[in-house]
PDB file of C-alpha atoms and ligand atoms in Angstrom:
ATOM      1  CA  MET A   1       0.000   0.000   0.000  1.00  0.00           C
ATOM      2  CA  ILE A   2       2.687   2.433   1.032  1.00  0.00           C
ATOM      3  CA  PHE A   3       4.723   1.366  -1.976  1.00  0.00           C
ATOM      4  CA  LYS A   4       1.788   2.050  -4.300  1.00  0.00           C
ATOM      5  CA  THR A   5       1.331   5.542  -2.929  1.00  0.00           C
ATOM      6  CA  PHE A   6       5.016   6.153  -3.391  1.00  0.00           C
ATOM      7  CA  GLN A   7       4.852   5.001  -7.004  1.00  0.00           C
ATOM      8  CA  LEU A   8       1.919   7.268  -7.652  1.00  0.00           C
ATOM      9  CA  THR A   9       3.799  10.208  -6.174  1.00  0.00           C
ATOM     10  CA  LEU A  10       6.724   9.500  -8.459  1.00  0.00           C
ATOM     11  CA  LEU A  11       4.443   9.293 -11.456  1.00  0.00           C
ATOM     12  CA  THR A  12       2.720  12.574 -10.609  1.00  0.00           C
ATOM     13  CA  GLY A  13       6.128  14.131 -10.146  1.00  0.00           C
ATOM     14  CA  ALA A  14       7.242  12.907 -13.556  1.00  0.00           C
ATOM     15  CA  LEU A  15       4.117  14.281 -15.229  1.00  0.00           C
ATOM     16  CA  THR A  16       4.601  17.669 -13.597  1.00  0.00           C
ATOM     17  CA  MET A  17       8.207  17.702 -14.767  1.00  0.00           C
ATOM     18  CA  SER A  18       7.319  16.949 -18.374  1.00  0.00           C
ATOM     19  CA  ALA A  19       4.635  19.642 -18.352  1.00  0.00           C
ATOM     20  CA  MET A  20       7.252  22.119 -17.194  1.00  0.00           C
ATOM     21  CA  VAL A  21       9.709  21.060 -19.872  1.00  0.00           C
ATOM     22  CA  ALA A  22       6.981  21.429 -22.486  1.00  0.00           C
ATOM     23  CA  ALA A  23       6.217  24.936 -21.232  1.00  0.00           C
ATOM     24  CA  GLN A  24       9.856  25.935 -21.554  1.00  0.00           C
ATOM     25  CA  HIS A  25       9.901  24.851 -25.177  1.00  0.00           C
ATOM     26  CA  ALA A  26       6.637  26.450 -26.180  1.00  0.00           C
ATOM     27  CA  PHE A  27       7.781  26.945 -29.782  1.00  0.00           C
ATOM     28  CA  ASN A  28       9.211  24.618 -32.398  1.00  0.00           C
ATOM     29  CA  ASP A  29      11.318  27.342 -33.912  1.00  0.00           C
ATOM     30  CA  ALA A  30      12.210  31.000 -33.739  1.00  0.00           C
ATOM     31  CA  GLU A  31       9.785  31.970 -36.484  1.00  0.00           C
ATOM     32  CA  LYS A  32       6.846  30.660 -34.450  1.00  0.00           C
ATOM     33  CA  ALA A  33       8.018  32.591 -31.414  1.00  0.00           C
ATOM     34  CA  VAL A  34       8.182  35.823 -33.429  1.00  0.00           C
ATOM     35  CA  GLU A  35       4.749  35.220 -34.910  1.00  0.00           C
ATOM     36  CA  TYR A  36       3.324  34.486 -31.482  1.00  0.00           C
ATOM     37  CA  ARG A  37       4.532  37.698 -29.860  1.00  0.00           C
ATOM     38  CA  GLN A  38       3.574  39.827 -32.878  1.00  0.00           C
ATOM     39  CA  LYS A  39       0.044  38.449 -32.851  1.00  0.00           C
ATOM     40  CA  ALA A  40      -0.257  39.048 -29.130  1.00  0.00           C
ATOM     41  CA  PHE A  41       0.829  42.683 -29.621  1.00  0.00           C
ATOM     42  CA  SER A  42      -1.596  42.969 -32.489  1.00  0.00           C
ATOM     43  CA  VAL A  43      -4.585  41.864 -30.364  1.00  0.00           C
ATOM     44  CA  MET A  44      -3.456  44.248 -27.656  1.00  0.00           C
ATOM     45  CA  GLN A  45      -3.227  47.089 -30.189  1.00  0.00           C
ATOM     46  CA  ASN A  46      -6.735  46.455 -31.604  1.00  0.00           C
ATOM     47  CA  ASN A  47      -8.291  46.724 -28.187  1.00  0.00           C
ATOM     48  CA  PHE A  48      -6.105  49.598 -27.092  1.00  0.00           C
ATOM     49  CA  ALA A  49      -6.873  51.692 -30.178  1.00  0.00           C
ATOM     50  CA  TYR A  50     -10.583  51.092 -29.669  1.00  0.00           C
ATOM     51  CA  MET A  51     -10.369  52.542 -26.160  1.00  0.00           C
ATOM     52  CA  GLY A  52      -8.363  55.475 -27.519  1.00  0.00           C
ATOM     53  CA  ASP A  53     -11.071  56.209 -30.073  1.00  0.00           C
ATOM     54  CA  MET A  54     -13.694  56.244 -27.337  1.00  0.00           C
ATOM     55  CA  LEU A  55     -11.659  58.607 -25.172  1.00  0.00           C
ATOM     56  CA  LYS A  56     -11.001  60.930 -28.102  1.00  0.00           C
ATOM     57  CA  GLY A  57     -14.692  60.997 -28.897  1.00  0.00           C
ATOM     58  CA  ASP A  58     -14.235  59.363 -32.306  1.00  0.00           C
ATOM     59  CA  MET A  59     -16.609  56.726 -31.045  1.00  0.00           C
ATOM     60  CA  PRO A  60     -19.418  56.987 -28.494  1.00  0.00           C
ATOM     61  CA  PHE A  61     -18.189  56.173 -24.995  1.00  0.00           C
ATOM     62  CA  ASP A  62     -19.668  52.938 -23.701  1.00  0.00           C
ATOM     63  CA  ALA A  63     -18.447  52.061 -20.203  1.00  0.00           C
ATOM     64  CA  GLU A  64     -19.224  48.376 -20.532  1.00  0.00           C
ATOM     65  CA  ILE A  65     -17.394  47.914 -23.838  1.00  0.00           C
ATOM     66  CA  PHE A  66     -14.517  50.009 -22.541  1.00  0.00           C
ATOM     67  CA  LYS A  67     -14.204  47.722 -19.527  1.00  0.00           C
ATOM     68  CA  GLU A  68     -14.247  44.635 -21.751  1.00  0.00           C
ATOM     69  CA  ARG A  69     -11.482  46.062 -23.925  1.00  0.00           C
ATOM     70  CA  ALA A  70      -9.436  47.092 -20.902  1.00  0.00           C
ATOM     71  CA  ASP A  71      -9.768  43.601 -19.424  1.00  0.00           C
ATOM     72  CA  THR A  72      -8.574  42.038 -22.662  1.00  0.00           C
ATOM     73  CA  VAL A  73      -5.554  44.327 -22.869  1.00  0.00           C
ATOM     74  CA  ALA A  74      -4.708  43.531 -19.242  1.00  0.00           C
ATOM     75  CA  GLN A  75      -4.940  39.812 -19.932  1.00  0.00           C
ATOM     76  CA  MET A  76      -2.901  40.125 -23.103  1.00  0.00           C
ATOM     77  CA  SER A  77      -0.203  42.190 -21.398  1.00  0.00           C
ATOM     78  CA  SER A  78       1.459  39.058 -20.012  1.00  0.00           C
ATOM     79  CA  VAL A  79       1.378  37.110 -23.283  1.00  0.00           C
ATOM     80  CA  PRO A  80       4.059  38.392 -25.732  1.00  0.00           C
ATOM     81  CA  TRP A  81       7.105  38.074 -23.499  1.00  0.00           C
ATOM     82  CA  VAL A  82       7.685  34.327 -23.646  1.00  0.00           C
ATOM     83  CA  GLY A  83       8.141  34.831 -27.394  1.00  0.00           C
ATOM     84  CA  PHE A  84      11.315  36.800 -26.687  1.00  0.00           C
ATOM     85  CA  ARG A  85      12.918  33.930 -24.799  1.00  0.00           C
ATOM     86  CA  GLN A  86      13.150  31.528 -27.720  1.00  0.00           C
ATOM     87  CA  GLU A  87      16.675  31.121 -28.997  1.00  0.00           C
ATOM     88  CA  GLY A  88      17.158  32.675 -32.427  1.00  0.00           C
ATOM     89  CA  ALA A  89      13.975  34.786 -32.303  1.00  0.00           C
ATOM     90  CA  MET A  90      16.094  37.810 -33.006  1.00  0.00           C
ATOM     91  CA  PRO A  91      16.654  40.375 -35.722  1.00  0.00           C
ATOM     92  CA  GLY A  92      16.787  38.863 -39.170  1.00  0.00           C
ATOM     93  CA  ASN A  93      13.862  36.610 -38.434  1.00  0.00           C
ATOM     94  CA  ASN A  94      11.015  38.751 -39.793  1.00  0.00           C
ATOM     95  CA  THR A  95      10.971  40.786 -36.655  1.00  0.00           C
ATOM     96  CA  ASP A  96      11.108  44.451 -35.712  1.00  0.00           C
ATOM     97  CA  ALA A  97      12.686  43.598 -32.383  1.00  0.00           C
ATOM     98  CA  LEU A  98      16.078  45.276 -31.954  1.00  0.00           C
ATOM     99  CA  PRO A  99      19.180  43.512 -30.597  1.00  0.00           C
ATOM    100  CA  ALA A 100      19.181  46.077 -27.773  1.00  0.00           C
ATOM    101  CA  ILE A 101      16.492  43.960 -26.070  1.00  0.00           C
ATOM    102  CA  TRP A 102      18.925  41.163 -25.357  1.00  0.00           C
ATOM    103  CA  ASP A 103      21.679  43.613 -24.407  1.00  0.00           C
ATOM    104  CA  ASN A 104      19.352  45.274 -21.884  1.00  0.00           C
ATOM    105  CA  TRP A 105      17.267  42.292 -20.870  1.00  0.00           C
ATOM    106  CA  GLU A 106      16.536  43.546 -17.344  1.00  0.00           C
ATOM    107  CA  ASP A 107      15.283  46.910 -18.515  1.00  0.00           C
ATOM    108  CA  PHE A 108      13.154  45.230 -21.163  1.00  0.00           C
ATOM    109  CA  GLN A 109      11.617  42.924 -18.577  1.00  0.00           C
ATOM    110  CA  GLU A 110      11.012  45.792 -16.177  1.00  0.00           C
ATOM    111  CA  ARG A 111       9.114  47.637 -18.920  1.00  0.00           C
ATOM    112  CA  ALA A 112       7.115  44.502 -19.673  1.00  0.00           C
ATOM    113  CA  GLU A 113       6.169  44.232 -16.002  1.00  0.00           C
ATOM    114  CA  GLN A 114       5.309  47.919 -15.856  1.00  0.00           C
ATOM    115  CA  LEU A 115       2.966  47.424 -18.794  1.00  0.00           C
ATOM    116  CA  GLN A 116       1.183  44.688 -16.876  1.00  0.00           C
ATOM    117  CA  ARG A 117       0.797  46.966 -13.845  1.00  0.00           C
ATOM    118  CA  ASP A 118      -0.424  49.859 -16.036  1.00  0.00           C
ATOM    119  CA  THR A 119      -2.957  47.786 -17.929  1.00  0.00           C
ATOM    120  CA  TYR A 120      -4.340  46.171 -14.777  1.00  0.00           C
ATOM    121  CA  ARG A 121      -4.710  49.616 -13.269  1.00  0.00           C
ATOM    122  CA  LEU A 122      -6.523  50.813 -16.400  1.00  0.00           C
ATOM    123  CA  ALA A 123      -8.899  47.848 -16.125  1.00  0.00           C
ATOM    124  CA  GLN A 124      -9.540  48.717 -12.478  1.00  0.00           C
ATOM    125  CA  VAL A 125     -10.238  52.357 -13.239  1.00  0.00           C
ATOM    126  CA  ALA A 126     -12.625  51.158 -15.956  1.00  0.00           C
ATOM    127  CA  VAL A 127     -14.890  49.639 -13.277  1.00  0.00           C
ATOM    128  CA  ALA A 128     -15.976  53.115 -12.163  1.00  0.00           C
ATOM    129  CA  GLY A 129     -15.834  54.399 -15.739  1.00  0.00           C
ATOM    130  CA  ASN A 130     -14.840  58.004 -14.934  1.00  0.00           C
ATOM    131  CA  GLN A 131     -13.584  59.341 -18.252  1.00  0.00           C
ATOM    132  CA  ASN A 132     -11.039  61.800 -16.811  1.00  0.00           C
ATOM    133  CA  GLU A 133      -9.459  59.091 -14.706  1.00  0.00           C
ATOM    134  CA  LEU A 134      -9.548  56.725 -17.658  1.00  0.00           C
ATOM    135  CA  ARG A 135      -7.839  59.267 -19.852  1.00  0.00           C
ATOM    136  CA  ALA A 136      -4.994  59.625 -17.341  1.00  0.00           C
ATOM    137  CA  ALA A 137      -4.569  55.858 -16.887  1.00  0.00           C
ATOM    138  CA  PHE A 138      -4.748  55.331 -20.644  1.00  0.00           C
ATOM    139  CA  LYS A 139      -2.092  57.949 -21.275  1.00  0.00           C
ATOM    140  CA  GLU A 140       0.234  56.383 -18.741  1.00  0.00           C
ATOM    141  CA  THR A 141      -0.116  53.005 -20.424  1.00  0.00           C
ATOM    142  CA  ALA A 142       0.346  54.478 -23.892  1.00  0.00           C
ATOM    143  CA  GLN A 143       3.575  56.128 -22.754  1.00  0.00           C
ATOM    144  CA  ASN A 144       4.826  52.725 -21.707  1.00  0.00           C
ATOM    145  CA  CYS A 145       4.018  51.251 -25.160  1.00  0.00           C
ATOM    146  CA  LYS A 146       5.803  54.132 -26.851  1.00  0.00           C
ATOM    147  CA  GLY A 147       8.755  54.185 -24.468  1.00  0.00           C
ATOM    148  CA  CYS A 148       9.525  50.554 -25.134  1.00  0.00           C
ATOM    149  CA  HIS A 149       8.995  50.860 -28.896  1.00  0.00           C
ATOM    150  CA  ASP A 150      11.343  53.865 -29.055  1.00  0.00           C
ATOM    151  CA  GLN A 151      14.092  51.821 -27.410  1.00  0.00           C
ATOM    152  CA  TYR A 152      13.524  48.329 -28.669  1.00  0.00           C
ATOM    153  CA  LYS A 153      11.401  48.260 -31.819  1.00  0.00           C
ATOM    154  CA  ASP A 154      12.549  49.131 -35.327  1.00  0.00           C
TER     155      ASP A 154
HETATM  156  C1  LIG B   1       8.534  46.025 -23.073  1.00  0.00           C
HETATM  157  C2  LIG B   1       8.486  46.493 -24.425  1.00  0.00           C
HETATM  158  C3  LIG B   1       7.161  46.733 -25.102  1.00  0.00           C
HETATM  159  C4  LIG B   1       6.015  47.258 -24.585  1.00  0.00           C
HETATM  160  C5  LIG B   1       5.759  47.762 -23.179  1.00  0.00           C
HETATM  161  C6  LIG B   1       5.057  47.268 -25.656  1.00  0.00           C
HETATM  162  N1  LIG B   1       5.606  46.769 -26.799  1.00  0.00           N
HETATM  163 FE1  LIG B   1       4.717  46.598 -28.601  1.00  0.00          FE
HETATM  164  N2  LIG B   1       6.355  45.705 -29.360  1.00  0.00           N
HETATM  165  C7  LIG B   1       7.546  45.532 -28.689  1.00  0.00           C
HETATM  166  C8  LIG B   1       8.516  44.892 -29.568  1.00  0.00           C
HETATM  167  C9  LIG B   1       9.942  44.541 -29.218  1.00  0.00           C
HETATM  168  C10 LIG B   1       7.862  44.680 -30.795  1.00  0.00           C
HETATM  169  C11 LIG B   1       8.436  44.014 -32.046  1.00  0.00           C
HETATM  170  C12 LIG B   1       8.066  42.547 -32.019  1.00  0.00           C
HETATM  171  C13 LIG B   1       8.573  41.781 -33.218  1.00  0.00           C
HETATM  172  O1  LIG B   1       8.439  42.269 -34.364  1.00  0.00           O
HETATM  173  O2  LIG B   1       9.098  40.683 -33.017  1.00  0.00           O
HETATM  174  C14 LIG B   1       6.510  45.194 -30.620  1.00  0.00           C
HETATM  175  C15 LIG B   1       5.552  45.174 -31.620  1.00  0.00           C
HETATM  176  C16 LIG B   1       4.301  45.728 -31.504  1.00  0.00           C
HETATM  177  C17 LIG B   1       3.315  45.756 -32.568  1.00  0.00           C
HETATM  178  C18 LIG B   1       3.502  45.191 -33.980  1.00  0.00           C
HETATM  179  C19 LIG B   1       3.047  43.743 -34.014  1.00  0.00           C
HETATM  180  C20 LIG B   1       3.197  43.102 -35.385  1.00  0.00           C
HETATM  181  O3  LIG B   1       2.198  42.621 -35.918  1.00  0.00           O
HETATM  182  O4  LIG B   1       4.326  43.085 -35.911  1.00  0.00           O
HETATM  183  C21 LIG B   1       2.209  46.375 -32.068  1.00  0.00           C
HETATM  184  C22 LIG B   1       0.902  46.646 -32.795  1.00  0.00           C
HETATM  185  C23 LIG B   1       2.497  46.731 -30.688  1.00  0.00           C
HETATM  186  N3  LIG B   1       3.770  46.318 -30.382  1.00  0.00           N
HETATM  187  C24 LIG B   1       1.607  47.364 -29.846  1.00  0.00           C
HETATM  188  C25 LIG B   1       1.862  47.648 -28.509  1.00  0.00           C
HETATM  189  C26 LIG B   1       0.923  48.294 -27.626  1.00  0.00           C
HETATM  190  C27 LIG B   1      -0.463  48.782 -28.015  1.00  0.00           C
HETATM  191  C28 LIG B   1       1.529  48.389 -26.406  1.00  0.00           C
HETATM  192  C29 LIG B   1       0.992  48.985 -25.151  1.00  0.00           C
HETATM  193  C30 LIG B   1      -0.353  48.716 -24.751  1.00  0.00           C
HETATM  194  C31 LIG B   1       2.851  47.808 -26.548  1.00  0.00           C
HETATM  195  N4  LIG B   1       3.013  47.373 -27.831  1.00  0.00           N
HETATM  196  C32 LIG B   1       3.766  47.729 -25.529  1.00  0.00           C
HETATM  197  C33 LIG B   1       7.814  45.896 -27.400  1.00  0.00           C
HETATM  198  C34 LIG B   1       6.901  46.433 -26.502  1.00  0.00           C
END
C-alpha cells in the first residue's frame, strides 16, 4: 500500500516535470516565437486603439465595452514576453525587435512588467468608468508602449 502511494507520487512528479519542460519549449522554432509575440501585440493594439477612439470621442463612450477592452488588454499584457525567450527569435527573423532587447534584458523585462501593472490599473479604473481618470490611466499606459517601442522596436 505504502509502496503504491510512493509510485503514484513519483508518477505525478514525472508528469509535472514533463509539463514544465513542455512549457519551456513552447515553440518549435524562432519563427513561431516571433509570430506568437507579434500576434499578441496585435490583439493588444486592436483593443487599445478602440479605447483610444472612445476617449477621443471618435466613437461613443460605452463604459461596458470600454471595460471589456481594458480587461482584454490587461490579460494580453502578459502574453508576448515568452516569445522573446526563444533562442534565435532575433533580428533577421522577420521581426522588428532590436538587438538592444537582449543587451538590456533587465530593462526590457522591467518595462514589460510595468505594462502589466499599467494595464491592470486601467482595467480597475474602468470599473468606475470616470472618463477623466480613464484618460490619465490610458495615457500612462500608452507612454509605456511608446517608451519601449522607441528603445527596442525598429
Ligand atoms: C517592453 C516592451 C514593449 C512594450 C511595453 C510594448 N511593446 Fe509593442 N512591441 C515591442 C517589440 C519589441 C515589438 C516588435 C516585435 C517583433 O516584431 O518581433 C513590438 C511590436 C508591436 C506591434 C507590432 C506587431 C506586429 O504585428 O508586428 C504592435 C501593434 C504593438 N507592439 C503594440 C503595442 C501596444 C499597443 C503596447 C501597449 C499597450 C505595446 N506594444 C507595448 C515591445 C513592446
